[in-house]
Short mmCIF file of C-alpha atoms in Angstrom, two decimals:
data_model
loop_
_atom_site.label_atom_id
_atom_site.label_comp_id
_atom_site.label_asym_id
_atom_site.label_seq_id
_atom_site.Cartn_x
_atom_site.Cartn_y
_atom_site.Cartn_z
CA UNK N 5 -35.93 -20.73 -50.22
CA UNK N 6 -36.62 -24.20 -48.84
CA UNK N 7 -39.00 -24.84 -51.72
CA UNK N 8 -36.27 -23.72 -54.18
CA UNK N 9 -33.94 -26.28 -52.65
CA UNK N 10 -36.58 -28.99 -52.82
CA UNK N 11 -37.31 -28.10 -56.45
CA UNK N 12 -33.63 -28.22 -57.28
CA UNK N 13 -33.25 -31.62 -55.57
CA UNK N 14 -36.25 -32.93 -57.53
CA UNK N 15 -34.75 -31.65 -60.80
CA UNK N 16 -31.38 -33.25 -59.90
CA UNK N 17 -33.04 -36.65 -59.35
CA UNK N 18 -35.09 -36.37 -62.56
CA UNK N 19 -32.23 -35.22 -64.82
CA UNK N 20 -29.89 -37.81 -63.33
CA UNK N 21 -32.46 -40.55 -63.96
CA UNK N 22 -32.68 -39.40 -67.60
CA UNK N 23 -28.90 -39.30 -68.04
CA UNK N 24 -28.50 -43.01 -68.75
CA UNK N 25 -29.39 -44.84 -72.01
CA UNK N 26 -30.72 -47.96 -70.24
CA UNK N 27 -33.08 -45.88 -68.12
CA UNK N 28 -34.25 -43.82 -71.13
CA UNK N 29 -35.04 -47.06 -73.00
CA UNK N 30 -37.09 -48.26 -70.00
CA UNK N 31 -39.05 -44.99 -70.02
CA UNK N 32 -39.65 -45.36 -73.77
CA UNK N 33 -40.96 -48.87 -73.23
CA UNK N 34 -43.16 -47.80 -70.31
CA UNK N 35 -44.63 -44.97 -72.43
CA UNK N 36 -46.33 -47.72 -74.45
CA UNK N 37 -47.85 -49.24 -71.30
CA UNK N 38 -47.12 -50.82 -67.90
CA UNK N 39 -44.68 -53.74 -67.80
CA UNK N 40 -43.24 -56.22 -65.33
CA UNK N 41 -39.60 -56.26 -64.24
CA UNK N 42 -38.80 -59.31 -66.39
CA UNK N 43 -40.52 -57.81 -69.46
CA UNK N 44 -38.52 -54.61 -68.99
CA UNK N 45 -35.25 -56.47 -68.46
CA UNK N 46 -35.73 -58.74 -71.50
CA UNK N 47 -34.16 -56.51 -74.23
CA UNK N 48 -31.06 -55.81 -72.11
CA UNK N 49 -28.01 -57.99 -71.88
CA UNK N 50 -27.52 -57.32 -68.19
CA UNK N 51 -27.67 -59.23 -64.91
CA UNK N 52 -31.08 -58.84 -63.29
CA UNK N 53 -29.77 -57.33 -60.01
CA UNK N 54 -27.92 -54.67 -62.03
CA UNK N 55 -31.01 -53.94 -64.09
CA UNK N 56 -33.14 -53.67 -60.93
CA UNK N 57 -30.76 -50.96 -59.70
CA UNK N 58 -31.70 -48.87 -62.74
CA UNK N 59 -35.39 -49.31 -61.92
CA UNK N 60 -34.56 -48.22 -58.39
CA UNK N 61 -33.03 -44.94 -59.64
CA UNK N 62 -36.12 -44.34 -61.81
CA UNK N 63 -38.40 -45.08 -58.88
CA UNK N 64 -36.43 -42.70 -56.64
CA UNK N 65 -36.79 -39.89 -59.20
CA UNK N 66 -40.52 -40.74 -59.27
CA UNK N 67 -40.63 -40.77 -63.06
CA UNK N 68 -42.12 -44.25 -62.60
CA UNK N 69 -44.09 -46.01 -59.92
CA UNK N 70 -44.47 -49.69 -59.20
CA UNK N 71 -46.96 -52.09 -57.68
CA UNK N 72 -46.27 -55.56 -56.42
CA UNK N 73 -48.86 -58.28 -56.84
CA UNK N 74 -47.65 -61.51 -55.30
CA UNK N 75 -44.14 -62.00 -56.61
CA UNK N 76 -44.59 -59.81 -59.67
CA UNK N 77 -43.69 -56.12 -59.63
CA UNK N 78 -45.24 -54.00 -62.38
CA UNK N 79 -43.90 -50.59 -63.40
CA UNK N 80 -45.74 -47.70 -65.00
CA UNK N 81 -44.95 -44.12 -66.04
CA UNK N 82 -45.74 -41.39 -63.49
CA UNK N 83 -46.46 -38.52 -65.92
CA UNK N 84 -46.45 -35.71 -63.29
CA UNK N 85 -42.67 -35.80 -62.89
CA UNK N 86 -42.05 -35.29 -66.62
CA UNK N 87 -43.43 -31.78 -66.11
CA UNK N 88 -40.27 -30.94 -64.12
CA UNK N 89 -38.24 -31.36 -67.33
CA UNK N 90 -40.82 -29.67 -69.53
CA UNK N 91 -41.12 -26.67 -67.20
CA UNK N 92 -37.36 -26.25 -66.95
CA UNK N 93 -36.91 -26.34 -70.71
CA UNK N 94 -39.93 -24.07 -71.30
CA UNK N 95 -38.52 -21.47 -68.89
CA UNK N 96 -35.15 -21.48 -70.73
CA UNK N 97 -36.91 -21.19 -74.11
CA UNK N 98 -39.05 -18.27 -72.90
CA UNK N 99 -35.98 -16.43 -71.74
CA UNK N 100 -34.19 -16.90 -75.06
CA UNK N 101 -37.22 -16.01 -77.12
CA UNK N 102 -37.68 -12.79 -75.12
CA UNK N 103 -33.99 -12.02 -75.62
CA UNK N 104 -34.21 -12.62 -79.38
CA UNK N 105 -37.32 -10.43 -79.58
CA UNK N 106 -35.47 -7.60 -77.87
CA UNK N 107 -32.49 -8.05 -80.19
CA UNK N 108 -34.81 -7.97 -83.17
CA UNK N 109 -36.34 -4.67 -81.99
CA UNK N 110 -32.93 -3.19 -81.37
CA UNK N 111 -31.72 -4.03 -84.88
CA UNK N 112 -34.90 -2.49 -86.31
CA UNK N 113 -34.21 0.69 -84.33
CA UNK N 114 -30.67 0.81 -85.69
CA UNK N 115 -31.98 0.40 -89.20
CA UNK N 116 -34.47 3.23 -88.72
CA UNK N 117 -31.78 5.50 -87.33
CA UNK N 118 -29.57 4.75 -90.28
CA UNK N 119 -32.30 5.54 -92.84
CA UNK N 120 -33.10 8.82 -90.99
CA UNK N 121 -29.53 10.11 -91.19
CA UNK W 22 -21.09 -41.77 -27.72
CA UNK W 23 -20.85 -44.64 -30.14
CA UNK W 24 -23.28 -47.48 -29.72
CA UNK W 25 -21.84 -50.93 -30.08
CA UNK W 26 -23.33 -53.32 -32.55
CA UNK W 27 -22.90 -57.04 -32.75
CA UNK W 28 -22.44 -58.93 -35.94
CA UNK W 29 -24.03 -62.27 -36.54
CA UNK W 30 -21.65 -64.49 -38.55
CA UNK W 31 -24.65 -66.34 -40.03
CA UNK W 32 -26.05 -63.12 -41.53
CA UNK W 33 -23.13 -60.74 -41.91
CA UNK W 34 -19.58 -60.56 -43.13
CA UNK W 35 -16.76 -58.37 -41.91
CA UNK W 36 -13.46 -57.56 -43.61
CA UNK W 37 -10.70 -56.21 -41.39
CA UNK W 38 -7.40 -54.61 -42.41
CA UNK W 39 -4.62 -52.69 -40.73
CA UNK W 40 -3.73 -49.60 -42.76
CA UNK W 41 -0.35 -48.03 -42.14
CA UNK W 42 -1.68 -44.48 -42.43
CA UNK W 43 -3.38 -41.91 -40.18
CA UNK W 44 -7.14 -42.34 -39.57
CA UNK W 45 -7.70 -38.88 -41.04
CA UNK W 46 -6.62 -40.16 -44.48
CA UNK W 47 -8.75 -43.30 -44.22
CA UNK W 48 -11.78 -41.14 -43.43
CA UNK W 49 -11.01 -38.89 -46.37
CA UNK W 50 -10.68 -41.85 -48.76
CA UNK W 51 -14.04 -43.21 -47.56
CA UNK W 52 -16.01 -39.98 -47.78
CA UNK W 53 -14.70 -37.97 -50.75
CA UNK W 54 -16.15 -38.92 -54.15
CA UNK W 55 -12.84 -38.30 -55.95
CA UNK W 56 -11.21 -40.92 -53.72
CA UNK W 57 -14.15 -43.38 -53.91
CA UNK W 58 -13.68 -43.40 -57.66
CA UNK W 59 -10.15 -44.72 -57.21
CA UNK W 60 -10.87 -47.77 -55.05
CA UNK W 61 -14.58 -48.64 -54.92
CA UNK W 62 -14.67 -50.91 -57.99
CA UNK W 63 -12.20 -53.80 -58.50
CA UNK W 64 -9.96 -52.46 -61.28
CA UNK W 65 -9.98 -55.75 -63.21
CA UNK W 66 -13.81 -55.71 -63.25
CA UNK W 67 -14.62 -52.17 -64.28
CA UNK W 68 -14.61 -48.61 -63.03
CA UNK W 69 -16.65 -46.02 -61.14
CA UNK W 70 -18.36 -43.63 -63.57
CA UNK W 71 -19.95 -41.32 -61.03
CA UNK W 72 -19.69 -40.97 -57.27
CA UNK W 73 -21.75 -38.70 -55.08
CA UNK W 74 -21.78 -38.57 -51.31
CA UNK W 75 -23.49 -36.13 -48.98
CA UNK W 76 -21.84 -37.05 -45.69
CA UNK W 77 -24.68 -36.44 -43.22
CA UNK W 78 -27.41 -38.66 -41.80
CA UNK W 79 -30.02 -38.85 -44.58
CA UNK W 80 -27.48 -37.86 -47.23
CA UNK W 81 -27.14 -39.57 -50.58
CA UNK W 82 -24.66 -42.30 -51.41
CA UNK W 83 -24.52 -42.86 -55.13
CA UNK W 84 -21.85 -44.89 -56.88
CA UNK W 85 -22.44 -45.71 -60.53
CA UNK W 86 -20.12 -48.35 -61.90
CA UNK W 87 -19.37 -49.59 -65.39
CA UNK W 88 -18.68 -53.30 -65.78
CA UNK W 89 -16.52 -55.01 -68.42
CA UNK W 90 -18.77 -54.49 -71.43
CA UNK W 91 -19.33 -50.83 -70.54
CA UNK W 92 -22.86 -51.27 -69.13
CA UNK W 93 -23.43 -48.82 -66.31
CA UNK W 94 -24.97 -49.99 -63.06
CA UNK W 95 -26.08 -47.54 -60.39
CA UNK W 96 -25.89 -48.08 -56.63
CA UNK W 97 -28.07 -45.87 -54.51
CA UNK W 98 -28.33 -45.62 -50.76
CA UNK W 99 -28.89 -43.42 -47.73
CA UNK W 100 -26.27 -42.48 -45.17
CA UNK W 101 -27.43 -43.23 -41.62
CA UNK W 102 -24.62 -42.35 -39.24
CA UNK W 103 -21.56 -40.15 -39.48
CA UNK W 104 -18.97 -40.03 -36.68
CA UNK W 105 -15.92 -38.44 -38.32
CA UNK W 106 -12.83 -40.65 -38.28
CA UNK W 107 -14.73 -43.31 -36.32
CA UNK W 108 -17.75 -44.69 -38.08
CA UNK W 109 -19.79 -44.33 -41.26
CA UNK W 110 -23.02 -46.26 -41.82
CA UNK W 111 -25.20 -46.41 -44.92
CA UNK W 112 -28.00 -48.64 -46.17
CA UNK W 113 -29.54 -49.54 -49.50
CA UNK W 114 -32.83 -50.24 -47.66
CA UNK W 115 -33.59 -46.51 -47.94
CA UNK W 116 -33.47 -43.95 -50.69
CA UNK W 117 -31.72 -40.65 -49.81
CA UNK W 118 -33.40 -38.48 -47.14
CA UNK W 119 -34.76 -41.63 -45.45
CA UNK W 120 -37.38 -42.12 -48.18
CA UNK W 121 -38.53 -45.75 -47.94
CA UNK W 122 -36.93 -47.52 -50.89
CA UNK W 123 -38.48 -49.80 -53.48
CA UNK W 124 -36.24 -52.63 -54.58
CA UNK W 125 -36.25 -56.28 -55.56
CA UNK W 126 -32.55 -56.55 -55.00
CA UNK W 127 -30.57 -57.75 -51.98
CA UNK W 128 -30.31 -54.82 -49.57
CA UNK W 129 -27.40 -54.36 -47.19
CA UNK W 130 -26.45 -52.05 -44.40
CA UNK W 131 -22.74 -51.22 -44.54
CA UNK W 132 -20.79 -50.21 -41.45
CA UNK W 133 -17.29 -48.84 -41.79
CA UNK W 134 -15.37 -48.40 -38.55
CA UNK W 135 -11.88 -47.15 -37.98
CA UNK W 136 -9.68 -46.89 -34.94
CA UNK W 137 -6.23 -45.40 -34.51
CA UNK W 138 -3.60 -47.98 -33.56
CA UNK W 139 -0.16 -46.43 -33.04
CA UNK W 140 0.53 -44.44 -36.20
CA UNK W 141 -1.83 -46.59 -38.28
CA UNK W 142 -5.54 -47.41 -38.50
CA UNK W 143 -7.56 -50.55 -37.94
CA UNK W 144 -10.34 -50.55 -40.53
CA UNK W 145 -13.35 -52.87 -40.56
CA UNK W 146 -15.98 -53.08 -43.27
CA UNK W 147 -19.14 -54.92 -42.24
CA UNK W 148 -22.13 -55.79 -44.43
CA UNK W 149 -25.37 -56.70 -42.64
CA UNK W 150 -27.93 -58.84 -44.47
CA UNK W 151 -31.61 -59.62 -43.88
CA UNK W 152 -31.17 -63.36 -43.67
CA UNK W 153 -28.86 -66.29 -44.41
CA UNK W 154 -30.19 -66.64 -47.96
CA UNK W 155 -29.25 -63.02 -48.78
CA UNK W 156 -25.73 -63.52 -47.42
CA UNK W 157 -25.35 -66.73 -49.45
CA UNK W 158 -26.53 -64.96 -52.63
CA UNK W 159 -24.13 -62.07 -52.05
CA UNK W 160 -21.27 -64.53 -51.58
CA UNK W 161 -22.22 -66.48 -54.72
CA UNK W 162 -22.70 -63.38 -56.92
CA UNK W 163 -19.18 -62.08 -56.35
CA UNK W 164 -20.31 -59.21 -54.12
CA UNK W 165 -18.25 -60.54 -51.23
CA UNK W 166 -15.19 -61.14 -53.40
CA UNK W 167 -15.56 -57.70 -55.03
CA UNK W 168 -15.81 -56.04 -51.63
CA UNK W 169 -12.65 -57.78 -50.47
CA UNK W 170 -10.76 -56.58 -53.58
CA UNK W 171 -12.15 -53.06 -53.06
CA UNK W 172 -10.97 -53.02 -49.43
CA UNK W 173 -7.46 -53.97 -50.58
CA UNK W 174 -7.61 -51.24 -53.23
CA UNK W 175 -8.68 -48.81 -50.47
CA UNK W 176 -5.65 -49.82 -48.38
CA UNK W 177 -3.30 -49.25 -51.36
CA UNK W 178 -4.99 -45.95 -52.21
CA UNK W 179 -4.71 -44.61 -48.65
CA UNK W 180 -1.02 -45.57 -48.51
CA UNK W 181 -0.48 -43.69 -51.80
CA UNK W 182 -2.23 -40.62 -50.31
CA UNK W 183 0.41 -40.30 -47.55
#
């Protein structure tokens, strides 16, 4: 029960982090390799403090992690958290595939019945 | 029950208003996301796109705003203290559930106090900063001015709720 709630909170944070185009672009860029805050901010026409808030939401969802060396903070992808999305989607797909399989069988049965009569 | 805190004018700013409405309504306007959306962002500057508030110590405070050109900017913090109709405290130094935050931004701790005076409410918004430089930056960036406009919008919104 508690673990269900924790899982749901984790999924909330991850899906919320993914719900914004700026944050998705950052994840796309980080998929290529680690980058500093100023490198990440460069393509966006946005004040740095505002941009940093987006990084903060990503960091909170733990889709990314960061390290600070001196004054420079570097971000990188944290691949483990992407599994939360993958697993959720995979579970939905499994359910629908099973449902379609059953529907398929049922239609076959109907067809057989019809040809018998 | 409530611990006093002292503000340091060199590090903090406070905005005080008298609201001609019961404290119950002021509390509601401060803690319900549907109300936050109405007053949190200066209307001439943009709008709130998403507000989320879990009003308990450790609960989430999330207010995403959209500025003039439509760019969305999130604000994320952790609620620290909840005394209904008396005081609400949150900080951007922490992520929700007290998780130590990572940020390169200017953090604040916000303290909202209210007190019944006659049939109205005395409301004070205080923002605590780490140091004088942070306070100066927040004044220069428009954060202070925006907060002042938001407080006035809160006053107008609460009056309209009556």
